[in-house]
Amino acid sequence: MYDVIIIGAGAAGMTAAIYTCRKKLNTLIISIDVGGQTNLTSHIENYPGTGPMHGIELMRRFQDEAIGFGAELVMGKANKVDKTENGFKVGLANNEAYECKALILAYGKVPKSLGIEGEEKFMGRGVSTCVTCDLPLFKNRDVAVIGGGNSAVEGALESATIAKKVYLIHRRETFRADEITVEKLKNSPNVELVLNSIPAKVIGDKNVDGIAVENVVTKEKKELKVDGVFIEIGYVVDTSFVQHLVKVNEKKEIIVDERGNTSCPGIFSCGDITPVPFKQTVIAAGDGAKAALECYKWLTGGKGAVLDWTH
Amino acid sequence: MYDVIIIGAGAAGMTAAIYTCRKKLNTLIISIDVGGQTNLTSHIENYPGTGPMHGIELMRRFQDEAIGFGAELVMGKANKVDKTENGFKVGLANNEAYECKALILAYGKVPKSLGIEGEEKFMGRGVSTCVTCDLPLFKNRDVAVIGGGNSAVEGALESATIAKKVYLIHRRETFRADEITVEKLKNSPNVELVLNSIPAKVIGDKNVDGIAVENVVTKEKKELKVDGVFIEIGYVVDTSFVQHLVKVNEKKEIIVDERGNTSCPGIFSCGDITPVPFKQTVIAAGDGAKAALECYKWLTGGKGAVLDWTH
C-alpha cells in the first residue's frame, strides 16, 4: 500500500514525486518511459536554471532527484484504475497491480499510431515514435519520417545529420511546420520529400526492409527501401481507463482546478494530460508540484501543504 | 516603448522574461531586487533539475538566462501604472517612467515592517528583512531576530552559526514554526529566547547599537545590545498602485485565470502576488512561463503561443 502512486514519469510526474517524497509520502511511479515529451527536445534552452541541454539529460536529472528522495519506479503500462475501500488499485498491462491511498495522473499524451500493417509488429524494432531517442540506431542507414508538423520536419532534419538518406512522407503538399525549418529541410541534400503521400504498410520479415506509400493525388503506389520508420504524426490523449472516476473535457483531457484536483477526491492530475494550453517542461513541473502539494494536503486532512509566508 | 514590462525579478518574473525574450518580445524587467523569495532559501533542494544550491545562486542563473536572451533590467520601485493609448506607462519611485504594450505583474510579496522608531532609518544599514542575504555582515557580532514563524526560527538558527549571540524576539510564548525546528532552537547555546515581547525601538546613532523591547505580560522594558536586527514577521501584498486596473481578492492578491490573465486585457500576473496557494520556486517559474506565453498570444492577436502538439 503506497501513500501515492504517480502514473507517468515526465516533467510533471517526476516533479510531483520529488514533492511527495520530500513530504515523506511513500511514492511509486508507474510509467511506460522515463522523461516523456521533454525527451524529444534535443536542445532545451527555456527550462530556467540549468542552461541548455538535451531533454533526455534534463529528465535524467529529474529522475535522479525523484529516486534520490525515495521514489520507486516500475516500468509498465497502467491500464486499469479501480476505487478500493482505502484508496485505489492500479492495474498494469502485464497484470501486476499496486495499491495506494492517493493517485496522481501525469502520464501526458501518447504518440499517435498510423494503424497500418507492420507498424505494431516492428514497434521498437525499426519503427519508432521518437527520432531523438532512436536515431543513433540508424547511422549511415536509410530512414523514413512520417508527418508534416514541426516534430516531423525537425525529426527529418535531425535524421539527415546521421542517416544516409531520409524520406519525409507527408500526406499534403504544404507543411504546417515553421517556414524557417521547412526552408532548411529543402536545402538538405540527403532529404527527399514524398508529398501528397500516405504510408500503406511497413515491409519486412525480421527487420524493417521498407515502407509502401501511396500518392493520394495520382493513386500511384511505390516502395521505399528503408531500415527505419519514424512516426511523427502527433499525440493522442488516452483517458479511457480513468473516465469512470474523473471528469474529462471534449478533448478527453482530465479536468483539473488550479491546484490539480480532479472531480474525484484523492485523484490529482497535472501536465499534458490536463487542459493546460502550453506544453512546456517548466509548466508541467510547476503543475506537478501543485498537484503533489494538494495531494499531501488531502492525505493529511487539509492541514498539510499550504505554506504560509505570513507566519 | 517596450513590448513587455515585467515588474519583479523573482522566479516568476525572470521565467516570464526568458519566455518573452525567446518570442522576440522587447522586454524590460523593473524590480527592487533580483531573486525575490527564492533568495531566502539557503539550500533549495526541490527545484527540479539543478541539484541542491543556494537560492541566490539559482536566481543568479535565472537572471543570467533572462539577460542572455535579451531582457533589460532596471532596479527600482514601480509605484504607478497608468493606461495609455497604446498600452501602459510604469512610473518608478525615482520619477523615471517606462512605456510598454503589455505588462506582467510578478513582484511577489513585500516584507512586512514593524513600524517602530529607527527601523526605516537603519534599513539596509543594520536592519534587514533577509537573514540569508545579510547574515555574513554580522560574523561574531550580536543580532536580534524578530518573529515566531518558520522564517524567524530558521533565521535565528542560521544566525546562531555565524553570529556570537542571537536574541529571538517573539510576541507570544509559543511558536508557529515546525516543532522540529523549534526544538533545535532550544538546544542552541548562543540563542536566547525573548518571549512575550515586542520590539519598541531600534537604538543607534550612526550604526545599530541595540533594540528596546517590552514584555507584553509584565510590561517590563529592557534594551538588548545588538549590532543587527532581522525582521522576519512575514510579508504583505502591495497591489494598491494597480487596483484601478486589475481586480484583487480579499487578501489584495491579483486575481488571475489559469493562464495568468488578469481582469485587464494586456496585464498578466504570476507568482506570489497571485492567489496561488503554494509558494514554491518551480511553481512560480511555471506560472511565469504561462503568463508570458499568454501575453505573447495577446500581443500577436491570439495566434501566438498555443503550442499544438497534434501538428
Coordinates of C-alpha atoms in Angstrom, one line a residue, chain A residues 65-254:
Chain A
E65 CA 16.3 13.6 -7.8
A66 CA 13.0 11.7 -7.6
I67 CA 14.7 8.4 -6.9
G68 CA 17.2 10.1 -4.6
F69 CA 14.4 11.4 -2.4
G70 CA 13.0 7.9 -2.2
A71 CA 10.5 7.3 -5.1
E72 CA 10.2 3.8 -6.5
L73 CA 9.9 3.3 -10.3
V74 CA 8.1 0.5 -12.1
M75 CA 8.2 0.4 -15.9
G76 CA 4.9 -0.7 -17.4
K77 CA 1.6 0.5 -18.9
A78 CA -1.1 1.3 -16.3
N79 CA -4.4 0.4 -18.0
K80 CA -6.9 -0.1 -15.1
V81 CA -7.7 2.0 -12.1
D82 CA -10.3 1.0 -9.5
K83 CA -11.5 2.5 -6.3
T84 CA -10.9 0.4 -3.2
E85 CA -12.1 0.8 0.3
N86 CA -9.0 2.8 1.3
G87 CA -7.9 4.3 -1.9
F88 CA -7.2 3.0 -5.4
K89 CA -5.8 -0.1 -7.2
V90 CA -3.8 0.4 -10.4
G91 CA -3.5 -2.5 -12.8
L92 CA -0.8 -2.8 -15.4
A93 CA -0.9 -4.4 -18.9
N94 CA 1.2 -7.3 -17.6
N95 CA -1.4 -8.0 -14.9
E96 CA 0.6 -6.6 -12.0
A97 CA -1.4 -4.4 -9.6
Y98 CA -0.4 -1.8 -7.0
E99 CA -2.5 -0.1 -4.3
C100 CA -2.4 3.4 -3.0
K101 CA -4.2 6.0 -0.9
A102 CA -4.0 8.7 -3.5
L103 CA -3.3 8.9 -7.2
I104 CA -1.6 11.5 -9.4
L105 CA -2.3 11.1 -13.1
A106 CA 0.7 12.6 -15.0
Y107 CA 1.2 10.4 -18.0
G108 CA 0.8 13.0 -20.6
K109 CA 0.0 12.2 -24.2
V110 CA 0.5 9.0 -26.1
P111 CA 2.1 9.0 -29.6
K112 CA -0.5 8.6 -32.3
S113 CA -0.1 5.5 -34.5
L114 CA -0.7 5.1 -38.2
G115 CA -2.8 1.9 -37.9
I116 CA -1.1 0.2 -40.9
E117 CA 0.2 -3.3 -41.4
G118 CA 3.6 -4.0 -39.9
E119 CA 3.6 -0.9 -37.6
E120 CA 2.8 -2.7 -34.4
K121 CA 5.0 -5.7 -35.4
F122 CA 8.1 -3.6 -35.7
M123 CA 7.4 -1.1 -33.0
G124 CA 10.6 -0.6 -31.1
R125 CA 12.4 -2.8 -33.6
G126 CA 12.7 -0.5 -36.6
V127 CA 9.5 1.6 -36.1
S128 CA 9.8 4.4 -33.5
T129 CA 7.9 7.4 -32.3
C130 CA 10.9 9.3 -31.2
V131 CA 13.6 10.4 -33.6
T132 CA 15.7 11.9 -30.8
C133 CA 15.7 8.7 -28.8
D134 CA 16.3 6.1 -31.5
L135 CA 18.1 7.9 -34.3
P136 CA 21.6 6.7 -33.3
L137 CA 20.5 3.1 -34.3
F138 CA 20.3 4.3 -38.0
K139 CA 23.7 5.8 -38.5
N140 CA 24.5 5.7 -42.3
R141 CA 21.3 3.8 -43.0
D142 CA 18.1 4.9 -44.7
V143 CA 15.0 6.1 -42.8
A144 CA 11.5 7.4 -43.4
V145 CA 9.9 10.1 -41.3
I146 CA 6.1 10.4 -41.4
G147 CA 4.3 13.7 -40.8
G148 CA 4.2 17.4 -41.7
G149 CA 4.3 19.3 -38.5
N150 CA 7.3 20.7 -36.6
S151 CA 8.1 17.4 -34.9
A152 CA 8.3 15.6 -38.3
V153 CA 10.2 18.3 -40.1
E154 CA 12.7 18.7 -37.2
G155 CA 12.9 15.0 -37.0
A156 CA 13.8 14.7 -40.7
L157 CA 16.4 17.5 -40.3
E158 CA 17.9 15.7 -37.3
S159 CA 17.8 12.4 -39.1
A160 CA 19.7 13.9 -42.1
T161 CA 22.7 14.6 -39.9
I162 CA 23.1 10.9 -39.1
A163 CA 21.2 8.7 -41.6
K164 CA 22.4 8.3 -45.2
K165 CA 19.1 9.1 -46.8
V166 CA 15.9 10.4 -45.3
Y167 CA 12.4 10.3 -46.9
L168 CA 9.9 12.7 -45.4
I169 CA 6.4 11.3 -46.1
H170 CA 3.6 13.8 -45.8
R171 CA 0.0 13.5 -46.9
R172 CA -0.2 17.1 -48.0
E173 CA 1.8 19.3 -50.3
T174 CA 2.4 22.0 -47.7
F175 CA 3.8 21.9 -44.2
R176 CA 2.4 23.1 -41.0
A177 CA 5.9 23.4 -39.6
D178 CA 7.6 26.8 -39.2
E179 CA 8.7 28.2 -42.6
I180 CA 12.3 28.6 -41.4
T181 CA 12.5 24.9 -40.6
V182 CA 10.9 23.8 -43.9
E183 CA 13.4 26.0 -45.8
K184 CA 16.3 24.2 -44.1
L185 CA 14.8 20.9 -45.0
K186 CA 14.5 21.8 -48.7
N187 CA 18.2 22.6 -48.6
S188 CA 19.2 19.3 -47.2
P189 CA 20.8 17.2 -50.0
N190 CA 20.1 13.8 -48.4
V191 CA 16.4 14.5 -47.7
E192 CA 13.8 13.5 -50.3
L193 CA 10.2 14.9 -49.8
V194 CA 7.5 12.4 -50.6
L195 CA 4.5 14.7 -50.6
N196 CA 0.7 14.0 -51.1
S197 CA 1.5 10.5 -49.9
I198 CA 0.4 8.2 -47.1
P199 CA 2.1 5.2 -45.8
A200 CA 0.3 1.9 -46.6
K201 CA 2.5 -0.8 -45.0
V202 CA 5.7 -1.3 -43.1
I203 CA 7.5 -4.0 -45.1
G204 CA 9.9 -6.6 -43.6
D205 CA 10.4 -10.1 -42.3
K206 CA 12.7 -10.0 -39.2
N207 CA 13.7 -6.4 -39.7
V208 CA 12.2 -3.4 -41.5
D209 CA 13.1 -3.5 -45.2
G210 CA 11.0 -0.7 -46.5
I211 CA 7.7 1.2 -46.5
A212 CA 4.9 1.1 -49.0
V213 CA 3.4 4.5 -49.9
E214 CA 0.5 5.7 -52.0
N215 CA 0.2 9.1 -53.6
V216 CA -3.3 10.4 -52.7
V217 CA -3.5 12.5 -55.9
T218 CA -2.2 10.2 -58.6
K219 CA -3.0 7.0 -56.7
E220 CA 0.5 5.8 -57.7
K221 CA 2.0 3.2 -55.3
K222 CA 5.6 2.7 -54.6
E223 CA 8.0 1.1 -52.1
L224 CA 10.8 2.9 -50.4
K225 CA 13.8 0.9 -49.2
V226 CA 14.4 2.0 -45.6
D227 CA 15.8 0.5 -42.4
G228 CA 13.8 2.6 -40.0
V229 CA 10.5 4.4 -39.8
F230 CA 9.8 7.4 -37.5
I231 CA 6.2 8.2 -36.9
E232 CA 5.8 11.8 -36.0
I233 CA 2.1 12.5 -36.5
G234 CA 1.3 13.8 -33.1
Y235 CA -0.2 12.6 -29.9
V236 CA -3.5 11.4 -28.6
V237 CA -5.0 11.7 -25.1
D238 CA -5.8 8.3 -23.6
T239 CA -8.0 8.7 -20.6
S240 CA -10.4 5.8 -21.3
F241 CA -9.2 3.8 -18.3
V242 CA -9.9 6.6 -15.8
Q243 CA -13.1 8.1 -17.2
H244 CA -15.3 6.1 -14.8
L245 CA -13.6 8.1 -12.0
V246 CA -12.6 11.5 -13.3
K247 CA -14.3 14.1 -15.5
V248 CA -12.7 14.8 -18.8
N249 CA -13.3 17.6 -21.4
E250 CA -14.3 17.3 -25.0
K251 CA -10.7 16.5 -25.9
K252 CA -10.7 13.8 -23.3
E253 CA -8.2 15.7 -21.2
I254 CA -8.6 15.4 -17.4

